[in-house]
PDB file of C-alpha atoms in Angstrom:
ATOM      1  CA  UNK A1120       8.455  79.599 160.673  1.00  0.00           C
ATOM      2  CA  UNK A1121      10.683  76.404 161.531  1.00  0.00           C
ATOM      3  CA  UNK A1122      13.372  74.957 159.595  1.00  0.00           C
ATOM      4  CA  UNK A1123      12.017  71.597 157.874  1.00  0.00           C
ATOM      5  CA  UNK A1124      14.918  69.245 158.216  1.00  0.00           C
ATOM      6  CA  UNK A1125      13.141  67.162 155.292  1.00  0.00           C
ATOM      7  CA  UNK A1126      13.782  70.377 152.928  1.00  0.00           C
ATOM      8  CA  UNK A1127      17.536  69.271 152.839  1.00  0.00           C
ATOM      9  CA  UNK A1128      15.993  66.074 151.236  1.00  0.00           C
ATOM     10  CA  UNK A1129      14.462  68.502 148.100  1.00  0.00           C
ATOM     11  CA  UNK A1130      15.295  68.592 144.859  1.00  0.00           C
ATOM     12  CA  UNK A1131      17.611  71.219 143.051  1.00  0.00           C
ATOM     13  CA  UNK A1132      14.516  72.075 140.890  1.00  0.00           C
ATOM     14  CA  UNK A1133      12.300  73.075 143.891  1.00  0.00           C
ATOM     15  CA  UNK A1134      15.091  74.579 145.003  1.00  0.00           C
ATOM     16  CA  UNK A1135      15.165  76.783 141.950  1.00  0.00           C
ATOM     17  CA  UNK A1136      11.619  77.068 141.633  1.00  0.00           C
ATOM     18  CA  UNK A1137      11.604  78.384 145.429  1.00  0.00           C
ATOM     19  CA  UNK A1138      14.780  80.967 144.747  1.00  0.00           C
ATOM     20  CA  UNK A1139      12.930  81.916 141.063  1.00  0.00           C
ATOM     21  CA  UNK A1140       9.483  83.097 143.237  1.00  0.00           C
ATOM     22  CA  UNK A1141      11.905  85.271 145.675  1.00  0.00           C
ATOM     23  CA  UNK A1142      14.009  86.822 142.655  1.00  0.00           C
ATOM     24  CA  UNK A1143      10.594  87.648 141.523  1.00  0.00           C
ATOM     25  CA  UNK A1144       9.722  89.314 144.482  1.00  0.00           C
ATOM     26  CA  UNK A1145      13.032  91.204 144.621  1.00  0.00           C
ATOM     27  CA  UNK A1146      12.604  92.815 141.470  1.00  0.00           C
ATOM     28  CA  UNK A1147       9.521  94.415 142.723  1.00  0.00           C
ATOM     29  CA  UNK A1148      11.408  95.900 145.583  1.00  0.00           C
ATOM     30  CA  UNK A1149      14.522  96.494 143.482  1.00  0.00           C
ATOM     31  CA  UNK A1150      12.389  98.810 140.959  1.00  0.00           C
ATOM     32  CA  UNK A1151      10.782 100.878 143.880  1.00  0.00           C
ATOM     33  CA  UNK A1152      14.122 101.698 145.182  1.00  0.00           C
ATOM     34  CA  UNK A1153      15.887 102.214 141.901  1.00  0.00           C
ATOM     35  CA  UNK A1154      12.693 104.974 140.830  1.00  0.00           C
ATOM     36  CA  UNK A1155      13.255 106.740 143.774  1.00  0.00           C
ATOM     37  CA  UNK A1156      17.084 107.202 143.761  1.00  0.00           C
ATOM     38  CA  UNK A1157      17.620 109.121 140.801  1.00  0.00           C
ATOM     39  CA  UNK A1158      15.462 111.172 138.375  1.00  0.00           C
ATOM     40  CA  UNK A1159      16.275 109.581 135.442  1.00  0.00           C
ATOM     41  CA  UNK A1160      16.494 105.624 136.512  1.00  0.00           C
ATOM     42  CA  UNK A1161      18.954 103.490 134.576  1.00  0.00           C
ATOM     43  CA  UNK A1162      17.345 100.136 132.801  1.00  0.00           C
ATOM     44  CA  UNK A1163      18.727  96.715 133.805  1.00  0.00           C
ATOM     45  CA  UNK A1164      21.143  96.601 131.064  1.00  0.00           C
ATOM     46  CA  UNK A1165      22.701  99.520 132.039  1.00  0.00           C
ATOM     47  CA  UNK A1166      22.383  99.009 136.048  1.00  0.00           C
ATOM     48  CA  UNK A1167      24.630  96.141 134.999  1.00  0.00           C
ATOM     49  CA  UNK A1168      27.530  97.855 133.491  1.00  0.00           C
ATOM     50  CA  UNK A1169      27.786  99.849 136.220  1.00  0.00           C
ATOM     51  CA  UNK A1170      28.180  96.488 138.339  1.00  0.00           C
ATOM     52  CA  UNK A1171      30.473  95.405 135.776  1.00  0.00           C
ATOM     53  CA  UNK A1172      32.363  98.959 136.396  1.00  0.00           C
ATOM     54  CA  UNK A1173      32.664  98.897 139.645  1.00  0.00           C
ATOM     55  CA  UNK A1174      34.210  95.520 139.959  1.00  0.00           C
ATOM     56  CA  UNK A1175      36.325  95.780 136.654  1.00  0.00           C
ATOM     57  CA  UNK A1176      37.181  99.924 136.368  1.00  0.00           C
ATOM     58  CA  UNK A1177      39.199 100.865 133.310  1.00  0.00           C
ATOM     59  CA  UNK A1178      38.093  97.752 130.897  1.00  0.00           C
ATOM     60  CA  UNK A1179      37.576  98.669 127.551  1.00  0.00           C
ATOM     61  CA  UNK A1180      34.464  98.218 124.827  1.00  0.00           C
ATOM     62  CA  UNK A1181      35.089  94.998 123.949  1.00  0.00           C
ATOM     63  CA  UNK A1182      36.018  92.920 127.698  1.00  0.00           C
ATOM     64  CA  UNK A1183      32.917  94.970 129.050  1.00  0.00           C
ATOM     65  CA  UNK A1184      31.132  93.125 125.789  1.00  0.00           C
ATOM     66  CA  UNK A1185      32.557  89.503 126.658  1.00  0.00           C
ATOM     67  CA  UNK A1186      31.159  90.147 130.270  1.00  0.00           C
ATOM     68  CA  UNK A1187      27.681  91.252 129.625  1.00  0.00           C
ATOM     69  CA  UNK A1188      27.624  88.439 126.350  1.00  0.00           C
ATOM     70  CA  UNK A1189      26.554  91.687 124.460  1.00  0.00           C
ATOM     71  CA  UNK A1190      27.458  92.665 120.842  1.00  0.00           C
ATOM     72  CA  UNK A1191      30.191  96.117 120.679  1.00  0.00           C
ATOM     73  CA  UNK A1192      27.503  98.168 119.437  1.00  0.00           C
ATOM     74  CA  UNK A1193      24.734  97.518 122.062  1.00  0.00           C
ATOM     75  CA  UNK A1194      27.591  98.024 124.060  1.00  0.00           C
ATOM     76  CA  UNK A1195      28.196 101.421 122.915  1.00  0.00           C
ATOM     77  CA  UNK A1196      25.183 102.488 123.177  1.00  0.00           C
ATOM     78  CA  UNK A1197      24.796 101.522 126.626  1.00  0.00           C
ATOM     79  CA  UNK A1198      27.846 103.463 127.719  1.00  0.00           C
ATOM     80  CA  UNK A1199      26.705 106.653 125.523  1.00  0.00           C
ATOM     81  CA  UNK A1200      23.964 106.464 127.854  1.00  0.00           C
ATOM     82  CA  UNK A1201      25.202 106.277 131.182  1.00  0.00           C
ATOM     83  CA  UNK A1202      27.935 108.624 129.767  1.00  0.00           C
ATOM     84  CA  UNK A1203      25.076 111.211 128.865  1.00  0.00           C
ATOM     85  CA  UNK A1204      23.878 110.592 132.684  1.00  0.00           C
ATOM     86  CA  UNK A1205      27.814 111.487 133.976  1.00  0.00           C
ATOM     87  CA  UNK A1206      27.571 107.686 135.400  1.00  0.00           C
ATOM     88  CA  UNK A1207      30.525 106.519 133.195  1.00  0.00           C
ATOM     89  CA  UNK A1208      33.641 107.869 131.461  1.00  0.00           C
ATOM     90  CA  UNK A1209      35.637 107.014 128.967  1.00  0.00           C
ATOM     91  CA  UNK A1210      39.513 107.798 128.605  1.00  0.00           C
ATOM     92  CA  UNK A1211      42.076 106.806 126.225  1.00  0.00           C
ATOM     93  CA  UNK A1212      44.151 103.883 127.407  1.00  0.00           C
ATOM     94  CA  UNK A1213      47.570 104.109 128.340  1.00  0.00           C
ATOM     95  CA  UNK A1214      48.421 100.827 126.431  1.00  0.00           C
ATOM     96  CA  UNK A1215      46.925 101.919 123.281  1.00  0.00           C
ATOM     97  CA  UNK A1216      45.793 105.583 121.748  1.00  0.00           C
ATOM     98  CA  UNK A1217      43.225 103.197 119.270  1.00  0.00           C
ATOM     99  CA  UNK A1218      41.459 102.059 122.954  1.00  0.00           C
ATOM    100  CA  UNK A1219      39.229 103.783 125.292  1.00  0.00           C
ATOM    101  CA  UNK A1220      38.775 102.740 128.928  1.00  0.00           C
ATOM    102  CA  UNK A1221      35.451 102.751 131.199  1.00  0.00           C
ATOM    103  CA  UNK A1222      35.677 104.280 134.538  1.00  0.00           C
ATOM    104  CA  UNK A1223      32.577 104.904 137.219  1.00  0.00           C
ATOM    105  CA  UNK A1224      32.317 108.486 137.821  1.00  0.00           C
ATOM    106  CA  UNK A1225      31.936 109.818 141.228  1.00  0.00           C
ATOM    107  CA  UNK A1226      28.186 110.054 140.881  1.00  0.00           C
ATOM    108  CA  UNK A1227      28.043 106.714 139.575  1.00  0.00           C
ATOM    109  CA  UNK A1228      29.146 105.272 142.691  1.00  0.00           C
ATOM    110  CA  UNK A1229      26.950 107.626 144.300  1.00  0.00           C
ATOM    111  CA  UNK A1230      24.246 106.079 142.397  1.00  0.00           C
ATOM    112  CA  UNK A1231      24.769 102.801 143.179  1.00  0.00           C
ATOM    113  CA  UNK A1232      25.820 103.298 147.046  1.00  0.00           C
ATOM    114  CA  UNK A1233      22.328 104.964 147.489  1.00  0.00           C
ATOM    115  CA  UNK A1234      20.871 101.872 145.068  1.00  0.00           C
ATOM    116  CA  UNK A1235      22.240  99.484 147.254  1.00  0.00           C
ATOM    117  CA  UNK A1236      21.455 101.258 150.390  1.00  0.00           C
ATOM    118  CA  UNK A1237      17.785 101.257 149.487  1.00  0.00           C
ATOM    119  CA  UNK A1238      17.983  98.024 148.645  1.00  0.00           C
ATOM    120  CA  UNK A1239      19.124  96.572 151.967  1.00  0.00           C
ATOM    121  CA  UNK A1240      16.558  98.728 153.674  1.00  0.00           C
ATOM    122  CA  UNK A1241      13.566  96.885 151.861  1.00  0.00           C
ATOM    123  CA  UNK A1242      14.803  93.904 152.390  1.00  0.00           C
ATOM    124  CA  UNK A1243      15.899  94.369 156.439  1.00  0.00           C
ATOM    125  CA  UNK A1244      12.552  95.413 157.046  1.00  0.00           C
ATOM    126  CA  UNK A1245      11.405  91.999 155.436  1.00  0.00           C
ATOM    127  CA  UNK A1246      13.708  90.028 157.208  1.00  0.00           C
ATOM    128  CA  UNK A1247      12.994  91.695 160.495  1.00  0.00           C
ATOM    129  CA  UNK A1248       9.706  89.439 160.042  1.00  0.00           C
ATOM    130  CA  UNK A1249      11.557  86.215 160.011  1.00  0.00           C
ATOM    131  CA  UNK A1250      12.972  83.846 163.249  1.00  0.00           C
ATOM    132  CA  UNK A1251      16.892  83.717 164.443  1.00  0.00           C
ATOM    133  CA  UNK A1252      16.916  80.648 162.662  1.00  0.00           C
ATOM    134  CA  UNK A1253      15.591  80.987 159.791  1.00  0.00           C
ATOM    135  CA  UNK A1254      17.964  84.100 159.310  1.00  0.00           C
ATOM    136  CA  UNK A1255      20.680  81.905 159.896  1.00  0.00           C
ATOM    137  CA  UNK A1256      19.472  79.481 157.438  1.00  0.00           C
ATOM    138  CA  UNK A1257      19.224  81.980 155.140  1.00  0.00           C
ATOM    139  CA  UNK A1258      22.051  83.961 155.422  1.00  0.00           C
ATOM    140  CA  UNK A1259      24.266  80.208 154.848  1.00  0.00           C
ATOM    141  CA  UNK A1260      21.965  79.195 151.957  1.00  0.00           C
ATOM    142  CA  UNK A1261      22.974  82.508 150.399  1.00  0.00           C
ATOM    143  CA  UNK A1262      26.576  82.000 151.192  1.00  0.00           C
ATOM    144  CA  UNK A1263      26.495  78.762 149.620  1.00  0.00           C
ATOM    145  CA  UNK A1264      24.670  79.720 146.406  1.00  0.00           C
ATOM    146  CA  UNK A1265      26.958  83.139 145.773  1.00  0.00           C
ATOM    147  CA  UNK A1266      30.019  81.037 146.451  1.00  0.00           C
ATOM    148  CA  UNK A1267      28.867  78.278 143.934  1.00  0.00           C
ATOM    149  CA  UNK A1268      27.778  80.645 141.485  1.00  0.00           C
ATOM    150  CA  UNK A1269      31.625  82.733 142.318  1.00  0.00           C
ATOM    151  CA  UNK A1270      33.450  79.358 141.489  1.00  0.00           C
ATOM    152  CA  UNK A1271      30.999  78.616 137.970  1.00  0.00           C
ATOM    153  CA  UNK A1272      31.433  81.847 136.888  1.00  0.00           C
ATOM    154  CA  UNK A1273      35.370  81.843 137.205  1.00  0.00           C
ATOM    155  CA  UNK A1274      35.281  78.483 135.550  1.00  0.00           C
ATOM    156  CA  UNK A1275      33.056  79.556 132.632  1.00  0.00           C
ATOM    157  CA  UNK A1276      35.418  82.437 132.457  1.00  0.00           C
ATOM    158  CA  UNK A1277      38.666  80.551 132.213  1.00  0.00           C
ATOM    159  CA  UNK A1278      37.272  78.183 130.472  1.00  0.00           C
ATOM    160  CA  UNK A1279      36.462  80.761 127.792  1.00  0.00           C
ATOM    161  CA  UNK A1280      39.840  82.452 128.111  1.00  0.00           C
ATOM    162  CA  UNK A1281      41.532  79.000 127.046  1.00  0.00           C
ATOM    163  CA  UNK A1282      39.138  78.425 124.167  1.00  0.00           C
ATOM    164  CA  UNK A1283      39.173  81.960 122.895  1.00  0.00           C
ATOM    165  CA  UNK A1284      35.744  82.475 123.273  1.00  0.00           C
ATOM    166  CA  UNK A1285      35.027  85.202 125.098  1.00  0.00           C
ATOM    167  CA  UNK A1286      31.470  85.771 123.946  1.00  0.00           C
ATOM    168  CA  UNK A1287      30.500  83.754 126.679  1.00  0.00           C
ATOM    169  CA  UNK A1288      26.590  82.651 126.958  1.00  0.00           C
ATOM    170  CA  UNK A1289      25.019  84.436 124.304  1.00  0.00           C
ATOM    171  CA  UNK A1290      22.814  87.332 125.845  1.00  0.00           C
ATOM    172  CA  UNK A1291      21.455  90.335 125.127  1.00  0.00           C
ATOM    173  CA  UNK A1292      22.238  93.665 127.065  1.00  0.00           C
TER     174      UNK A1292
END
Protein backbone atom coordinates (compact mmCIF):
# COMPACT_ATOMS: atom_id res chain seq x y z
CA UNK A 1 0.00 0.00 0.00
CA UNK A 2 1.98 3.20 -1.33
CA UNK A 3 1.65 6.64 -0.26
CA UNK A 4 -0.35 8.65 -3.10
CA UNK A 5 1.47 11.93 -3.24
CA UNK A 6 -1.85 13.30 -5.02
CA UNK A 7 -3.76 12.52 -1.55
CA UNK A 8 -1.97 15.70 -0.12
CA UNK A 9 -3.97 17.44 -2.98
CA UNK A 10 -7.57 16.08 -1.17
CA UNK A 11 -10.00 17.83 0.33
CA UNK A 12 -10.59 18.30 4.19
CA UNK A 13 -14.01 16.59 3.62
CA UNK A 14 -12.51 13.33 2.20
CA UNK A 15 -10.26 13.70 4.66
CA UNK A 16 -13.00 13.50 7.24
CA UNK A 17 -15.00 11.15 5.44
CA UNK A 18 -11.75 8.79 5.33
CA UNK A 19 -10.94 9.40 9.35
CA UNK A 20 -15.10 9.03 10.03
CA UNK A 21 -14.92 5.18 8.24
CA UNK A 22 -11.72 4.36 10.62
CA UNK A 23 -13.42 5.87 13.90
CA UNK A 24 -16.09 3.57 12.82
CA UNK A 25 -14.01 0.76 12.70
CA UNK A 26 -12.38 1.59 16.05
CA UNK A 27 -15.42 1.49 17.91
CA UNK A 28 -15.89 -2.04 16.92
CA UNK A 29 -12.54 -2.92 18.34
CA UNK A 30 -12.91 -0.48 21.24
CA UNK A 31 -16.25 -2.39 22.43
CA UNK A 32 -14.57 -5.93 22.20
CA UNK A 33 -11.86 -4.83 24.42
CA UNK A 34 -13.90 -2.75 26.80
CA UNK A 35 -16.51 -6.20 27.29
CA UNK A 36 -13.75 -8.15 28.10
CA UNK A 37 -11.93 -5.99 30.73
CA UNK A 38 -14.35 -5.75 33.34
CA UNK A 39 -17.62 -7.53 34.29
CA UNK A 40 -19.71 -4.82 34.42
CA UNK A 41 -18.48 -2.49 31.27
CA UNK A 42 -18.89 1.25 31.68
CA UNK A 43 -21.06 3.12 28.72
CA UNK A 44 -19.35 5.86 26.68
CA UNK A 45 -20.57 8.57 28.81
CA UNK A 46 -19.11 7.27 31.65
CA UNK A 47 -15.73 5.83 29.93
CA UNK A 48 -15.43 9.57 29.41
CA UNK A 49 -15.43 10.90 32.85
CA UNK A 50 -13.01 8.69 33.72
CA UNK A 51 -10.81 10.32 30.82
CA UNK A 52 -11.89 13.51 32.10
CA UNK A 53 -10.60 12.15 35.72
CA UNK A 54 -7.61 11.11 34.92
CA UNK A 55 -6.43 14.21 33.21
CA UNK A 56 -8.31 16.69 35.60
CA UNK A 57 -8.35 14.63 39.31
CA UNK A 58 -10.09 16.50 42.09
CA UNK A 59 -12.59 18.78 39.79
CA UNK A 60 -15.81 19.16 41.13
CA UNK A 61 -19.67 18.52 39.73
CA UNK A 62 -19.98 21.38 37.93
CA UNK A 63 -16.16 21.88 35.84
CA UNK A 64 -16.57 18.00 35.15
CA UNK A 65 -20.20 19.35 33.64
CA UNK A 66 -18.58 22.31 31.52
CA UNK A 67 -16.12 19.57 30.14
CA UNK A 68 -18.42 16.86 29.09
CA UNK A 69 -21.18 19.95 27.88
CA UNK A 70 -23.50 17.86 30.23
CA UNK A 71 -26.27 19.22 32.54
CA UNK A 72 -25.26 18.77 36.80
CA UNK A 73 -27.74 16.18 37.10
CA UNK A 74 -26.75 13.80 34.22
CA UNK A 75 -23.65 14.52 35.72
CA UNK A 76 -24.52 13.12 38.96
CA UNK A 77 -25.80 10.38 37.90
CA UNK A 78 -22.92 9.42 35.95
CA UNK A 79 -20.59 9.68 38.91
CA UNK A 80 -23.21 7.70 41.26
CA UNK A 81 -22.49 5.15 38.82
CA UNK A 82 -18.97 4.77 38.46
CA UNK A 83 -19.00 5.54 42.26
CA UNK A 84 -21.29 2.35 42.76
CA UNK A 85 -18.50 0.49 40.49
CA UNK A 86 -15.51 1.93 43.13
CA UNK A 87 -14.20 3.72 39.72
CA UNK A 88 -14.65 7.25 41.23
CA UNK A 89 -14.73 9.04 44.59
CA UNK A 90 -15.90 11.87 45.85
CA UNK A 91 -14.38 13.99 48.84
CA UNK A 92 -15.18 17.22 50.30
CA UNK A 93 -13.01 20.02 49.00
CA UNK A 94 -10.55 21.70 50.93
CA UNK A 95 -11.65 25.16 49.51
CA UNK A 96 -15.18 24.71 50.35
CA UNK A 97 -17.24 22.17 52.87
CA UNK A 98 -20.54 23.05 50.27
CA UNK A 99 -18.11 21.23 47.31
CA UNK A 100 -17.23 17.74 46.61
CA UNK A 101 -14.22 16.71 44.51
CA UNK A 102 -13.84 13.68 41.89
CA UNK A 103 -10.88 11.51 42.22
CA UNK A 104 -10.06 8.06 40.08
CA UNK A 105 -9.83 5.30 42.44
CA UNK A 106 -7.10 2.84 42.24
CA UNK A 107 -9.23 0.41 40.29
CA UNK A 108 -10.28 3.03 38.07
CA UNK A 109 -6.95 3.47 36.75
CA UNK A 110 -6.72 -0.13 36.75
CA UNK A 111 -9.61 -0.10 34.53
CA UNK A 112 -8.52 2.08 32.15
CA UNK A 113 -4.66 0.92 32.04
CA UNK A 114 -6.04 -2.60 31.09
CA UNK A 115 -8.71 -0.55 28.59
CA UNK A 116 -6.02 1.04 26.98
CA UNK A 117 -3.74 -1.86 26.95
CA UNK A 118 -6.31 -3.87 25.03
CA UNK A 119 -6.79 -1.28 22.96
CA UNK A 120 -3.27 -0.89 21.59
CA UNK A 121 -3.12 -4.63 21.20
CA UNK A 122 -6.06 -4.63 18.56
CA UNK A 123 -4.86 -2.08 16.90
CA UNK A 124 -0.81 -3.27 16.74
CA UNK A 125 -1.95 -6.35 15.36
CA UNK A 126 -3.74 -4.21 12.58
CA UNK A 127 -0.99 -2.12 11.95
CA UNK A 128 1.46 -4.97 11.84
CA UNK A 129 -0.42 -5.42 8.32
CA UNK A 130 0.60 -2.10 7.01
CA UNK A 131 4.23 -0.89 5.14
CA UNK A 132 7.17 1.25 7.02
CA UNK A 133 5.78 3.98 5.24
CA UNK A 134 2.61 4.02 5.53
CA UNK A 135 3.19 3.69 9.42
CA UNK A 136 5.11 6.66 9.22
CA UNK A 137 2.50 8.43 7.38
CA UNK A 138 0.25 7.53 9.77
CA UNK A 139 1.77 7.94 12.86
CA UNK A 140 2.51 12.05 11.52
CA UNK A 141 -1.08 12.37 10.22
CA UNK A 142 -2.11 11.45 13.76
CA UNK A 143 0.35 13.79 15.29
CA UNK A 144 -0.91 16.49 13.25
CA UNK A 145 -4.65 15.94 13.81
CA UNK A 146 -4.26 15.41 17.92
CA UNK A 147 -2.09 18.50 17.97
CA UNK A 148 -4.72 20.56 15.93
CA UNK A 149 -7.50 19.26 17.77
CA UNK A 150 -5.01 20.03 21.38
CA UNK A 151 -4.69 23.75 20.17
CA UNK A 152 -8.92 24.04 19.16
CA UNK A 153 -9.81 22.62 22.16
CA UNK A 154 -7.63 25.03 24.40
CA UNK A 155 -8.96 27.83 22.30
CA UNK A 156 -12.64 26.83 22.62
CA UNK A 157 -11.79 26.53 26.24
CA UNK A 158 -10.34 29.95 26.82
CA UNK A 159 -12.43 31.29 24.71
CA UNK A 160 -15.28 30.13 26.94
CA UNK A 161 -13.45 31.06 30.13
CA UNK A 162 -13.40 34.84 28.84
CA UNK A 163 -17.05 34.80 27.81
CA UNK A 164 -18.31 33.00 30.86
CA UNK A 165 -19.66 30.30 29.10
CA UNK A 166 -18.54 27.33 30.20
CA UNK A 167 -21.29 25.12 28.85
CA UNK A 168 -19.28 24.75 25.97
CA UNK A 169 -20.87 22.86 22.74
CA UNK A 170 -24.03 21.71 23.91
CA UNK A 171 -23.89 17.78 24.33
CA UNK A 172 -25.31 15.21 25.99
CA UNK A 173 -23.40 12.77 28.40
Amino acid sequence: MGVNPASSQRRPQDAASAAREVIELLEVLWERGRDSVSPAPVSTSQLRVLYVLEREDGINLRTLGGILGAAPSSVSRLCDRLQALGLVERTQSRISRRELTLHLTGPGRTYLADLRSRREKALTAVIAGMSGPARACLVEGLSDFRDCADEMHTTRMHTSSVTGNTEGPARTA
